[in-house]
JSON list of C-alpha atoms in Angstrom, two decimals:
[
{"chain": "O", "resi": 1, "resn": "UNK", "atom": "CA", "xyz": [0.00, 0.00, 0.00]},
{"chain": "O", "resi": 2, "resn": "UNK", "atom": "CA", "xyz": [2.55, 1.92, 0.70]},
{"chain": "O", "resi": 3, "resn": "UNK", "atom": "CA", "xyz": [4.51, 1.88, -3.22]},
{"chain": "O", "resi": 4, "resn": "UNK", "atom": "CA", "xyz": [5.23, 4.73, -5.18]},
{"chain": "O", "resi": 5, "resn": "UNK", "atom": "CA", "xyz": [3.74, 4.58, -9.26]},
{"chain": "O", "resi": 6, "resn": "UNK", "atom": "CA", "xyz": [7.11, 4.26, -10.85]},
{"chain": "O", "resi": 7, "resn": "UNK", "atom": "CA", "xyz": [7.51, 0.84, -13.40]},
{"chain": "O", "resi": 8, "resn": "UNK", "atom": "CA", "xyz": [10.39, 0.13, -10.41]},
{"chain": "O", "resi": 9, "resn": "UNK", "atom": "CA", "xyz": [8.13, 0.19, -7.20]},
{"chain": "O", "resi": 10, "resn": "UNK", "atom": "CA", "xyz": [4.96, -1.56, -9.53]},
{"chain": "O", "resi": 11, "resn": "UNK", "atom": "CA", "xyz": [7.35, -4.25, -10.42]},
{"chain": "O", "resi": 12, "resn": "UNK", "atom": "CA", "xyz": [8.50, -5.05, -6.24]},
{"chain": "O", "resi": 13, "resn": "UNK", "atom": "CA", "xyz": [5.09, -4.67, -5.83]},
{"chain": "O", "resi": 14, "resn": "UNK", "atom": "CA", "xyz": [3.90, -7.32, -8.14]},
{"chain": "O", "resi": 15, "resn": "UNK", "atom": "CA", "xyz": [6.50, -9.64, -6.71]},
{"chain": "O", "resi": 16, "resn": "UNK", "atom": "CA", "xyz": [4.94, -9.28, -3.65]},
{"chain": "O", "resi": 17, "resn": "UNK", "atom": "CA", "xyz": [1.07, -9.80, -4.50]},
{"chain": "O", "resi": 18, "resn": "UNK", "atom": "CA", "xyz": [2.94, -13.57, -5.88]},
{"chain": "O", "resi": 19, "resn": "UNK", "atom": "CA", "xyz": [4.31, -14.26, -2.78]},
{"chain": "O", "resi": 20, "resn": "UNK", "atom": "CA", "xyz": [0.68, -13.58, -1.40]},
{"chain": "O", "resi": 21, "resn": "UNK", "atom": "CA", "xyz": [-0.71, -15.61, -3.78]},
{"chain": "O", "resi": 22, "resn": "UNK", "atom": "CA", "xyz": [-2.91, -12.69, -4.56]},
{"chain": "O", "resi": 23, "resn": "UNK", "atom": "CA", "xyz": [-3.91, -12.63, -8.06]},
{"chain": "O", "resi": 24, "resn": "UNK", "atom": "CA", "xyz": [-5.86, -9.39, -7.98]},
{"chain": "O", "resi": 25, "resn": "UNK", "atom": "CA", "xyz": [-3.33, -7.55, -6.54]},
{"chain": "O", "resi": 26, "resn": "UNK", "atom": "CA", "xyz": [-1.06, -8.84, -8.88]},
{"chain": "O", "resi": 27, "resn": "UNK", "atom": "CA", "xyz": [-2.84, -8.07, -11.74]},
{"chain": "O", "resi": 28, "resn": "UNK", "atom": "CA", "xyz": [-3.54, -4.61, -10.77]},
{"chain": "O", "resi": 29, "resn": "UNK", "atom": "CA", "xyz": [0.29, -3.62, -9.98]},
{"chain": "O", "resi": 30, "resn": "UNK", "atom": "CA", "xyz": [1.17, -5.28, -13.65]},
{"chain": "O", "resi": 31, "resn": "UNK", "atom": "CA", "xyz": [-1.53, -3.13, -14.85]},
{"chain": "O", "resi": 32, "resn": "UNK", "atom": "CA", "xyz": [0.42, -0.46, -13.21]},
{"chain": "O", "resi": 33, "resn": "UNK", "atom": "CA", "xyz": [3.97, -1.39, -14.10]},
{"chain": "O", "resi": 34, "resn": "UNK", "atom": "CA", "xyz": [2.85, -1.44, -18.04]},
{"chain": "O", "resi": 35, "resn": "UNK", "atom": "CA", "xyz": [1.46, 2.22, -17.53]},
{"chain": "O", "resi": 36, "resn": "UNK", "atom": "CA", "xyz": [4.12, 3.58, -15.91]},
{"chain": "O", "resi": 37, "resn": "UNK", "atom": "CA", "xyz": [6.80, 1.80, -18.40]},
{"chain": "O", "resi": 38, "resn": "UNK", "atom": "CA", "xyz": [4.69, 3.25, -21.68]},
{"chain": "O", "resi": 39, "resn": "UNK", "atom": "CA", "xyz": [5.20, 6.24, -20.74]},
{"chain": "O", "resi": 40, "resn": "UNK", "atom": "CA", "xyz": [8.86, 5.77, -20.78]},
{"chain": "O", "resi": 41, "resn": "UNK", "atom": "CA", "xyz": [11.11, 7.60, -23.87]},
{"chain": "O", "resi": 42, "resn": "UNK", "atom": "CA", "xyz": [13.60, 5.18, -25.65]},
{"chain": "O", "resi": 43, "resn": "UNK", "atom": "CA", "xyz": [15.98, 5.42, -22.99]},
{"chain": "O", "resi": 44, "resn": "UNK", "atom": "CA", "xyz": [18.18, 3.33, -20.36]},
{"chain": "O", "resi": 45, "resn": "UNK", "atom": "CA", "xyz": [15.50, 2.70, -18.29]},
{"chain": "O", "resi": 46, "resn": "UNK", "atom": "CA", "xyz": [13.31, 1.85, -20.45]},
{"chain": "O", "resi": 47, "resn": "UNK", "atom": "CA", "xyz": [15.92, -0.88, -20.45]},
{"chain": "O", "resi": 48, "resn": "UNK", "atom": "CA", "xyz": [15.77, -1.36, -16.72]},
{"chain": "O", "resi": 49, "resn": "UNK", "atom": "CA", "xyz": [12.09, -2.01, -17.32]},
{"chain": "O", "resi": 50, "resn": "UNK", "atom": "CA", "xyz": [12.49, -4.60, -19.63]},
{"chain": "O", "resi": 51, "resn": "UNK", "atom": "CA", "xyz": [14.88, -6.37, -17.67]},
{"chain": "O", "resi": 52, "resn": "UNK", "atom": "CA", "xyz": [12.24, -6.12, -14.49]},
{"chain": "O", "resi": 53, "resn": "UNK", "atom": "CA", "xyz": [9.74, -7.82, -16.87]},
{"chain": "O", "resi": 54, "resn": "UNK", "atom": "CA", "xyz": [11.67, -10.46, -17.93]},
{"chain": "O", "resi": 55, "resn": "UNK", "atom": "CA", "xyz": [12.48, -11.09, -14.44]},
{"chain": "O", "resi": 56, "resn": "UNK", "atom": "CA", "xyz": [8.62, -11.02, -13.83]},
{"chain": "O", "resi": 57, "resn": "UNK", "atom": "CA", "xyz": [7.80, -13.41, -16.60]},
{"chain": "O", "resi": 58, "resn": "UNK", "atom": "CA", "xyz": [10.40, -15.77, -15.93]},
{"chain": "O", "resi": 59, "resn": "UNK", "atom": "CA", "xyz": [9.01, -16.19, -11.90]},
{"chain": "O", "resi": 60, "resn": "UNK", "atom": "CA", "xyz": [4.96, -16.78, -13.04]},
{"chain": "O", "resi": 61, "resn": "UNK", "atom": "CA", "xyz": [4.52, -20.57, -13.81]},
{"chain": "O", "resi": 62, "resn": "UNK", "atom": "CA", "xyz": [0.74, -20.19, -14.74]},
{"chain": "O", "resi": 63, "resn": "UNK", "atom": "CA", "xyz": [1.55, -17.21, -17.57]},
{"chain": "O", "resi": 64, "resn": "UNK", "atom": "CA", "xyz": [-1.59, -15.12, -16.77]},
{"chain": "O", "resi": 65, "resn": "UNK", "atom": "CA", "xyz": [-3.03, -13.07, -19.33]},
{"chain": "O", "resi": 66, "resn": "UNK", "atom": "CA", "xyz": [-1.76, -10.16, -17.56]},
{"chain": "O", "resi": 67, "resn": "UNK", "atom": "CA", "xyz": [1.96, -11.48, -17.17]},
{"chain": "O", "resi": 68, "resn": "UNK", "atom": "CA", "xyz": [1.68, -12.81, -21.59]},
{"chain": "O", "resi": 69, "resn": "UNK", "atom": "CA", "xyz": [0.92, -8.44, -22.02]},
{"chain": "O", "resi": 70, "resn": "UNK", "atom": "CA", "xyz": [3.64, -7.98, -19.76]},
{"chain": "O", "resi": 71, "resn": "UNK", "atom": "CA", "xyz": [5.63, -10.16, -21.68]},
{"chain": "O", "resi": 72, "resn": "UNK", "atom": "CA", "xyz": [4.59, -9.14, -24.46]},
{"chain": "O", "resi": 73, "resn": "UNK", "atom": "CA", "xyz": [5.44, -5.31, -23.88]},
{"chain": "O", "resi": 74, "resn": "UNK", "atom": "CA", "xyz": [8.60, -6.20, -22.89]},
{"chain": "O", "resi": 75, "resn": "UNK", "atom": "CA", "xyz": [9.38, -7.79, -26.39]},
{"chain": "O", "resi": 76, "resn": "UNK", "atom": "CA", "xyz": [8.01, -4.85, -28.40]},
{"chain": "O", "resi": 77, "resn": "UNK", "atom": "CA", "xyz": [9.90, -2.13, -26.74]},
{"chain": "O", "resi": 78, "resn": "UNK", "atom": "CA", "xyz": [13.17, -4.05, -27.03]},
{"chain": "O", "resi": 79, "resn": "UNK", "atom": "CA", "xyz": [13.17, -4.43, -30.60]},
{"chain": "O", "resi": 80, "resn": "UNK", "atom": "CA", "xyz": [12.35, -0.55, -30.95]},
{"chain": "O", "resi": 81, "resn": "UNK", "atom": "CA", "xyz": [15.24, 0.07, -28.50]},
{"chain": "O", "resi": 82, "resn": "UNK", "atom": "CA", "xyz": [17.04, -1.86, -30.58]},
{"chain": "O", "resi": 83, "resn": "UNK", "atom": "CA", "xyz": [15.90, 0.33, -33.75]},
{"chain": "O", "resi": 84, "resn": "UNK", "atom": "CA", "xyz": [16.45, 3.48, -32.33]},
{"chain": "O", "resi": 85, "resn": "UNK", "atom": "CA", "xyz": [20.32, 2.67, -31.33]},
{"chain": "O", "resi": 86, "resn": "UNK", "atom": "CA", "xyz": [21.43, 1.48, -34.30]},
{"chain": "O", "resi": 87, "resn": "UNK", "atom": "CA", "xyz": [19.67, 4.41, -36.44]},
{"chain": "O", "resi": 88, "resn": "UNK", "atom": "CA", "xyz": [20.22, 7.21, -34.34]},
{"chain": "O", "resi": 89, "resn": "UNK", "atom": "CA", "xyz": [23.37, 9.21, -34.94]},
{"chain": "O", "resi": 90, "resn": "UNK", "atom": "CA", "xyz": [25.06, 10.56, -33.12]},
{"chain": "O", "resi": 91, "resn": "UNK", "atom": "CA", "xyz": [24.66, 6.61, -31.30]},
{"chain": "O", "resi": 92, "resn": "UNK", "atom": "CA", "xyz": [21.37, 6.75, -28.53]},
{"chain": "O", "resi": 93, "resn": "UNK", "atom": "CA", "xyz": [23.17, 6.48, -24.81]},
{"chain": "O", "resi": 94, "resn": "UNK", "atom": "CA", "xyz": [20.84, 3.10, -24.21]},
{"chain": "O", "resi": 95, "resn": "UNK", "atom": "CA", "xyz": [24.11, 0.87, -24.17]},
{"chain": "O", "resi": 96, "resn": "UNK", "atom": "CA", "xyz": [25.06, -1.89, -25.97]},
{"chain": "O", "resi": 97, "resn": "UNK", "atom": "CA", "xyz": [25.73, -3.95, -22.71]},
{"chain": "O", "resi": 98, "resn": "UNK", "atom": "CA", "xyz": [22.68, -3.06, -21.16]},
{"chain": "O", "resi": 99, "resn": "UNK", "atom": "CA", "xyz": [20.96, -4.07, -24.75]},
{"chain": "O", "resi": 100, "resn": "UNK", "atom": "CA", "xyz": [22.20, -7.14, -24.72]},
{"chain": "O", "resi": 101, "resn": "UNK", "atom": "CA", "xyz": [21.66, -7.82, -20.99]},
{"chain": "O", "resi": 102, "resn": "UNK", "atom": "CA", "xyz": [17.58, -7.16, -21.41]},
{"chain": "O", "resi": 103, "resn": "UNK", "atom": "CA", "xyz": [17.84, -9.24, -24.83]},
{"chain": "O", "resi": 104, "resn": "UNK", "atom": "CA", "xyz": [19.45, -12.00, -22.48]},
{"chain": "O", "resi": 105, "resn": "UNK", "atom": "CA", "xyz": [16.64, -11.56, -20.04]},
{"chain": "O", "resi": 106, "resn": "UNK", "atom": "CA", "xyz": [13.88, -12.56, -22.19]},
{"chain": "O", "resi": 107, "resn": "UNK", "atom": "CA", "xyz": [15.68, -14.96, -23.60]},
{"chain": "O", "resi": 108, "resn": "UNK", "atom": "CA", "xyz": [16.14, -16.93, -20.60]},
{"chain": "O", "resi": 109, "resn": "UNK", "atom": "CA", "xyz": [12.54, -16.03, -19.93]},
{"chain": "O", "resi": 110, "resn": "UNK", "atom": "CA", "xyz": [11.59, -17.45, -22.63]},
{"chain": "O", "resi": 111, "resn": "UNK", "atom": "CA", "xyz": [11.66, -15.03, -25.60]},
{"chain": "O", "resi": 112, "resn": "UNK", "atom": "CA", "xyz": [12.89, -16.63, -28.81]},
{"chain": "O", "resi": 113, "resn": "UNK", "atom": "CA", "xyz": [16.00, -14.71, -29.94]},
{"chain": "O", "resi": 114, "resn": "UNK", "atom": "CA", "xyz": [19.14, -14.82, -32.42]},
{"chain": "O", "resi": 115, "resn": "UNK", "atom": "CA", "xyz": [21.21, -16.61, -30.50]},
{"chain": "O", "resi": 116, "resn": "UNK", "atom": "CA", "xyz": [24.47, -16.42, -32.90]},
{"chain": "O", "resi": 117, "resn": "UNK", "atom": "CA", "xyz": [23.96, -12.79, -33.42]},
{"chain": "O", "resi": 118, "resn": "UNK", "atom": "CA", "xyz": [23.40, -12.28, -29.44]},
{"chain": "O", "resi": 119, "resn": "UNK", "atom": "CA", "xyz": [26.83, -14.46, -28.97]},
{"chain": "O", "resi": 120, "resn": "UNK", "atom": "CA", "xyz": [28.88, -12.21, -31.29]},
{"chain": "O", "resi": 121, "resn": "UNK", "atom": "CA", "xyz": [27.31, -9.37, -29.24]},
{"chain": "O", "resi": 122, "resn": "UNK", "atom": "CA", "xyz": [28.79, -10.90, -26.45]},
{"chain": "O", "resi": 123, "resn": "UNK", "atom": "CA", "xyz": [32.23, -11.48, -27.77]},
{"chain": "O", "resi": 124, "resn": "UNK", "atom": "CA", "xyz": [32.82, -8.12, -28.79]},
{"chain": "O", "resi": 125, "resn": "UNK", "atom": "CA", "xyz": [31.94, -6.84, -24.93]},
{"chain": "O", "resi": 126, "resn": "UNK", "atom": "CA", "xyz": [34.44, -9.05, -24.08]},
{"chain": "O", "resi": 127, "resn": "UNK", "atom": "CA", "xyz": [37.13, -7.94, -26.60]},
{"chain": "O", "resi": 128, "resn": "UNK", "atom": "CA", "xyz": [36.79, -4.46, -24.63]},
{"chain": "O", "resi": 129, "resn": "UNK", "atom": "CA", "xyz": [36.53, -5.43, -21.81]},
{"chain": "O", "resi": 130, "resn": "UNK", "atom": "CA", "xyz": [33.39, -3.99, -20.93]},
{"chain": "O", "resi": 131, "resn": "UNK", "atom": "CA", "xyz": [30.25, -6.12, -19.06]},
{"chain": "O", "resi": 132, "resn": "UNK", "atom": "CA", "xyz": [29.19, -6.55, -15.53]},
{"chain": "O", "resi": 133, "resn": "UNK", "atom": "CA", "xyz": [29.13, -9.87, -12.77]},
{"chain": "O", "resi": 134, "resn": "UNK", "atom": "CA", "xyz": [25.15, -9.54, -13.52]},
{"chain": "O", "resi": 135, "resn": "UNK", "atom": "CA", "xyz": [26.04, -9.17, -17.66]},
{"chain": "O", "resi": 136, "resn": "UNK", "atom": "CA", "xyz": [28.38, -11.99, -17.39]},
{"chain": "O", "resi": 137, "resn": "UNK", "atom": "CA", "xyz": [26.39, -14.32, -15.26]},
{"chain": "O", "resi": 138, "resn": "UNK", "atom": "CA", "xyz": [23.52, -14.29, -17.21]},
{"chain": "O", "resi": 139, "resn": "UNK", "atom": "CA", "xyz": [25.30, -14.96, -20.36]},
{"chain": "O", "resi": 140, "resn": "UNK", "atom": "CA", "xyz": [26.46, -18.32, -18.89]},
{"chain": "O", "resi": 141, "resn": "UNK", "atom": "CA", "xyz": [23.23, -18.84, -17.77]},
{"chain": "O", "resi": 142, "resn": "UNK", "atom": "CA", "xyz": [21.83, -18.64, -20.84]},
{"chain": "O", "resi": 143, "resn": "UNK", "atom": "CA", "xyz": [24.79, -20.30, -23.51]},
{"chain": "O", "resi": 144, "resn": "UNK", "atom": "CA", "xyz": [26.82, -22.48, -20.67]},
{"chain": "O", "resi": 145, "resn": "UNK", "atom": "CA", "xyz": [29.49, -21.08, -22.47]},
{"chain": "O", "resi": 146, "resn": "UNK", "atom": "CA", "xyz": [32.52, -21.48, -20.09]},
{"chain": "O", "resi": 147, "resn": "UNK", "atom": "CA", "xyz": [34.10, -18.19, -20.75]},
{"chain": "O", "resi": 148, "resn": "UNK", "atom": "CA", "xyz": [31.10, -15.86, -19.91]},
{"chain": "O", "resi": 149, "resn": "UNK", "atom": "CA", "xyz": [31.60, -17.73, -16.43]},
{"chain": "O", "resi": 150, "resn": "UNK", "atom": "CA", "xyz": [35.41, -16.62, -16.21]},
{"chain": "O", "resi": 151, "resn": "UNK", "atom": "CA", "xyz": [34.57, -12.89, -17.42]},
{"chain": "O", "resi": 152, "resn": "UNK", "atom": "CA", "xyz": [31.59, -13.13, -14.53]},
{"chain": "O", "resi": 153, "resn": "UNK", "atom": "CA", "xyz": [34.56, -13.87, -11.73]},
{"chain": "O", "resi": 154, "resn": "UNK", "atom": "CA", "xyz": [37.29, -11.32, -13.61]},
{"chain": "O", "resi": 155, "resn": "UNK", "atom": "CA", "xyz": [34.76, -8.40, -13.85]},
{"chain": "O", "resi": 156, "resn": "UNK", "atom": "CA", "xyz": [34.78, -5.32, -11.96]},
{"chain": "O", "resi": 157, "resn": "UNK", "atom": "CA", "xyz": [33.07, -5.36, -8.63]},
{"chain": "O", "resi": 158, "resn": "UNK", "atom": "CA", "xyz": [30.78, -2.65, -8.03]},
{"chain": "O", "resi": 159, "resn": "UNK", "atom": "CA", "xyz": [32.38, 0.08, -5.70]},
{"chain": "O", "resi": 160, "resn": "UNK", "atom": "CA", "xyz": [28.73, 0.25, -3.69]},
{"chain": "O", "resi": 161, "resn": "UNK", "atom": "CA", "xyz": [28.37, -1.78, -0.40]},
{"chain": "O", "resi": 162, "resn": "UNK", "atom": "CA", "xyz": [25.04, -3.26, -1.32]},
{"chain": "O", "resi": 163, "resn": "UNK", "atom": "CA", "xyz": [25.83, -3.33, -5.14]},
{"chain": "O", "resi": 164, "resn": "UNK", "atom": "CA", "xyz": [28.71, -5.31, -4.02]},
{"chain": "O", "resi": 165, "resn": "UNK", "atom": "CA", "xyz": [26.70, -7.62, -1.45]},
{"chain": "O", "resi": 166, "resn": "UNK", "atom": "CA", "xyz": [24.12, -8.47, -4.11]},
{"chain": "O", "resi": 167, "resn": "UNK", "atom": "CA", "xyz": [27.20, -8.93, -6.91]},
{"chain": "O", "resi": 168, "resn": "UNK", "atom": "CA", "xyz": [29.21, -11.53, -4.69]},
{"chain": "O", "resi": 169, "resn": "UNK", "atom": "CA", "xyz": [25.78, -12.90, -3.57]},
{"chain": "O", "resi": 170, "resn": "UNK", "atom": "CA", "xyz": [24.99, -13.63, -7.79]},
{"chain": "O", "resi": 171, "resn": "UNK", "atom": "CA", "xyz": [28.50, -15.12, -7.78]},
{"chain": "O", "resi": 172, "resn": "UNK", "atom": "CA", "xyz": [27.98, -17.45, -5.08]},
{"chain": "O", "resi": 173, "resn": "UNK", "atom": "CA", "xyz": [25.00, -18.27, -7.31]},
{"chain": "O", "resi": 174, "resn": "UNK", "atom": "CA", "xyz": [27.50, -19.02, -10.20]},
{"chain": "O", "resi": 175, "resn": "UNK", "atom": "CA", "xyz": [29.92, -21.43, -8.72]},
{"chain": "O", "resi": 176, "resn": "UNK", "atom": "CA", "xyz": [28.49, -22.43, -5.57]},
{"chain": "O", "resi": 177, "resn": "UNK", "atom": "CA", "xyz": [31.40, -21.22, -3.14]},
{"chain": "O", "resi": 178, "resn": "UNK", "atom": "CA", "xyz": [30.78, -20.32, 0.06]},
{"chain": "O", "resi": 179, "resn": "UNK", "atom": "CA", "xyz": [33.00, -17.85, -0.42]},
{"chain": "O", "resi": 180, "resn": "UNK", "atom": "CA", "xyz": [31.52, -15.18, -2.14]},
{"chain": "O", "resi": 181, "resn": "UNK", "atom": "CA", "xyz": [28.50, -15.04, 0.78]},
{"chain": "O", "resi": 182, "resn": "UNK", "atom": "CA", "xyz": [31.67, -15.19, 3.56]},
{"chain": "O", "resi": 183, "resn": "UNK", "atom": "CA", "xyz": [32.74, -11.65, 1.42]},
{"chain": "O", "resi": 184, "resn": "UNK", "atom": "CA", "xyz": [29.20, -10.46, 1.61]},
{"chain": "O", "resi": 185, "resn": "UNK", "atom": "CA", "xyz": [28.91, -11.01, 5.00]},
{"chain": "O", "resi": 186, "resn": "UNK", "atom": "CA", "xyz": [32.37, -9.48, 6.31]},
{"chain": "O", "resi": 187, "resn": "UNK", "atom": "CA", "xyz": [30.95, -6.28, 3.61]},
{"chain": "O", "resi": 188, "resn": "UNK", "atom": "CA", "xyz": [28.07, -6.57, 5.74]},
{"chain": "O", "resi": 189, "resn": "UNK", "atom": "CA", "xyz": [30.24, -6.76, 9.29]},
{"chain": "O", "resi": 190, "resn": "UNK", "atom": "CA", "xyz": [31.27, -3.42, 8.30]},
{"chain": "O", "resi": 191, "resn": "UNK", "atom": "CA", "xyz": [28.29, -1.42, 8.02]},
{"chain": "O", "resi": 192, "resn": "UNK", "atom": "CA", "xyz": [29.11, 1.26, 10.45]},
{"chain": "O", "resi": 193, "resn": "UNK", "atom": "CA", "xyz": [32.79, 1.91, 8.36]},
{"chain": "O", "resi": 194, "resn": "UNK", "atom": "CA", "xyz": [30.33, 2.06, 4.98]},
{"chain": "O", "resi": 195, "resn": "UNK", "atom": "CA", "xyz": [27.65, 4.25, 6.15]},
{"chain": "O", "resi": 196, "resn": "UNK", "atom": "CA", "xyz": [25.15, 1.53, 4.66]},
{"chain": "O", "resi": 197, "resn": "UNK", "atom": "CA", "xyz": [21.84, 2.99, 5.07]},
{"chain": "O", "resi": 198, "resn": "UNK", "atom": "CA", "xyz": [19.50, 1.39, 7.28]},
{"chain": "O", "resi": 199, "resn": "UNK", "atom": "CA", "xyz": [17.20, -0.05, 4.39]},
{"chain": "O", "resi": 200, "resn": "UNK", "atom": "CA", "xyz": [20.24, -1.39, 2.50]},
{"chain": "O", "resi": 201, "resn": "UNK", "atom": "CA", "xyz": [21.25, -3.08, 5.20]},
{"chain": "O", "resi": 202, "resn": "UNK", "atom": "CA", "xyz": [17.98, -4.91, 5.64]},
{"chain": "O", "resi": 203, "resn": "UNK", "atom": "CA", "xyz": [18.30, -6.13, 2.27]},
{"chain": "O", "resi": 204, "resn": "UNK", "atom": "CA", "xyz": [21.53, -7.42, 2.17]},
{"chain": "O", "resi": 205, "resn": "UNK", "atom": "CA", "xyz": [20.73, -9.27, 5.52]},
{"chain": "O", "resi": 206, "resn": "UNK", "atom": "CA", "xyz": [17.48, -11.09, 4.10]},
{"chain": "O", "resi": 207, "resn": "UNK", "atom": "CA", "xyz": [19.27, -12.03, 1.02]},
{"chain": "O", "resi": 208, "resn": "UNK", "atom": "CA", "xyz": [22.29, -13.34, 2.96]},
{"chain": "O", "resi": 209, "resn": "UNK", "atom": "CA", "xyz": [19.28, -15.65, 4.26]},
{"chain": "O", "resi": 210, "resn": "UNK", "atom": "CA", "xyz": [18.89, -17.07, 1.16]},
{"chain": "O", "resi": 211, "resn": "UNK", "atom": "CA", "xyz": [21.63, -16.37, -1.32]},
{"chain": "O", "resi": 212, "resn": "UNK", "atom": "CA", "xyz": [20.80, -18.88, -3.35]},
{"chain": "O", "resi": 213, "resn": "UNK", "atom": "CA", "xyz": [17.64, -16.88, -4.26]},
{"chain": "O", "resi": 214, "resn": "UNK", "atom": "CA", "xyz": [19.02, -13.67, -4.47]},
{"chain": "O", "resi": 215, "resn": "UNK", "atom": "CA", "xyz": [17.57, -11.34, -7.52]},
{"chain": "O", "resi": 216, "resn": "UNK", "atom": "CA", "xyz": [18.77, -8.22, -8.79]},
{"chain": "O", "resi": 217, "resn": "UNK", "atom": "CA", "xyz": [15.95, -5.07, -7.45]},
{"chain": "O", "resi": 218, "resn": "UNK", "atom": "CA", "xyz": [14.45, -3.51, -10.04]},
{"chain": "O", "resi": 219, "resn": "UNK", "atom": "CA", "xyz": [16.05, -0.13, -8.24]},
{"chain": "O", "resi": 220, "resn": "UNK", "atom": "CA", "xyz": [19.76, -1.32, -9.07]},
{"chain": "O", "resi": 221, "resn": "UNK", "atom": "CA", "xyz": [19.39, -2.05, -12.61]},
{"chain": "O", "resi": 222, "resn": "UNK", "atom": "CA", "xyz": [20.76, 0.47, -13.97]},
{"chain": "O", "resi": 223, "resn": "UNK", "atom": "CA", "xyz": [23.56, 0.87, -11.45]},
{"chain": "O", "resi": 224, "resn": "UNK", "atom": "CA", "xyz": [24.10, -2.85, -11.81]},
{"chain": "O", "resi": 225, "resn": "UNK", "atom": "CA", "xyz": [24.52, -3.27, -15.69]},
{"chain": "O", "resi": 226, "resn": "UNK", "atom": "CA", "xyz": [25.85, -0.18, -16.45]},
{"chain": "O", "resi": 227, "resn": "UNK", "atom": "CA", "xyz": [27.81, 1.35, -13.38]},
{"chain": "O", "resi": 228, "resn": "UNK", "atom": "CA", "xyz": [25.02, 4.34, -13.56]}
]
């Protein structure tokens, strides 16, 4: 009750409805993500959005007629993101890595995609070194291609404290060491040193409760796949 109306805050807010098992209330804050994320310019977070979607799509086992639209909105925007980056010049600042990391998302929801041309994608990222532990992770996830694994555990970690919690968190759901969660909770050990605020913290402690489950929020998107 007490979300704001951005796509971000409908999107946490139709994860929880699920967890309710409350199918009206789920419907109605999808109904509310899609209005909020139409109204979005081609843009980076109209990326973000996507990405949220995906994630959205890929949790619902009984594809609703309100998660398909969701789905389905998801797909549509993505291919005119796509448009309008390769057409615009000067070049749009969407971002080819966070491009390729929604693409990835609905693939792995589901979505059928060019796989090849997605994998070339992917290689030249890598040939620049440029990509994220989220970017990276998700492209093994999706091609079990051994490499994406090793650029996952090579790339940067985010400079954040709970950035960097959920990061090591995703890489302890990569290789399952214990590990990474033993680095997320010493980050977390240090708190007071970080100046973690007080609702940070109390997400980094309930995903340290279950890091095998740990998502990426809708809120850290951006800042996730693209250091924004």
């Amino acid at each position: 009750r007490r979300v704001g109306s951005g796509w971000a805050d409908q999107a946490v807010a139709t994860l929880v409805a699920r967890a309710r098992s409350d199918a009206r209330l789920e419907g109605q804050a999808i109904a509310r993500f899609l209005d909020a994320a139409g109204e979005l310019p081609d843009s980076t977070e109209a990326g973000a959005a996507i990405v949220a979607a995906a994630s959205l799509f890929e949790g619902d086992k009984s594809r609703s007629a309100d998660v398909i639209s969701l789905f389905g909105w998801a797909e549509q925007k993505l291919e005119q993101l796509a448009r309008t980056s390769s057409s615009a010049k000067p070049p749009t600042s969407i971002g080819e890595p966070l491009l390729i990391y929604a693409t990835l998302s609905l693939s792995k929801a589901g979505a059928a995609v060019a796989r090849e041309h997605l994998a070339r994608r992917l290689h030249a990222l890598a040939d620049v070194q440029a990509g994220s532990v989220w970017l990276w992770t998700m492209a093994y996830e999706v091609f079990a291609d051994d490499r994406f694994k090793a650029l996952a555990l090579a790339a940067k970690r985010p400079d954040q404290p709970l950035d960097r919690g959920i990061a090591l968190l995703r890489l302890h759901q990569l290789t399952g060491d214990v590990q990474w969660v033993a680095l997320a909770e010493r980050l977390l050990a240090r708190v007071p040193a970080t100046h973690l605020p007080v609702l940070d913290t109390a997400l980094l402690i309930a995903e340290l409760q279950h890091p095998e489950r740990v998502v990426l929020p809708p809120f850290l998107i951006l800042r996730a796949v693209c250091g924004g």
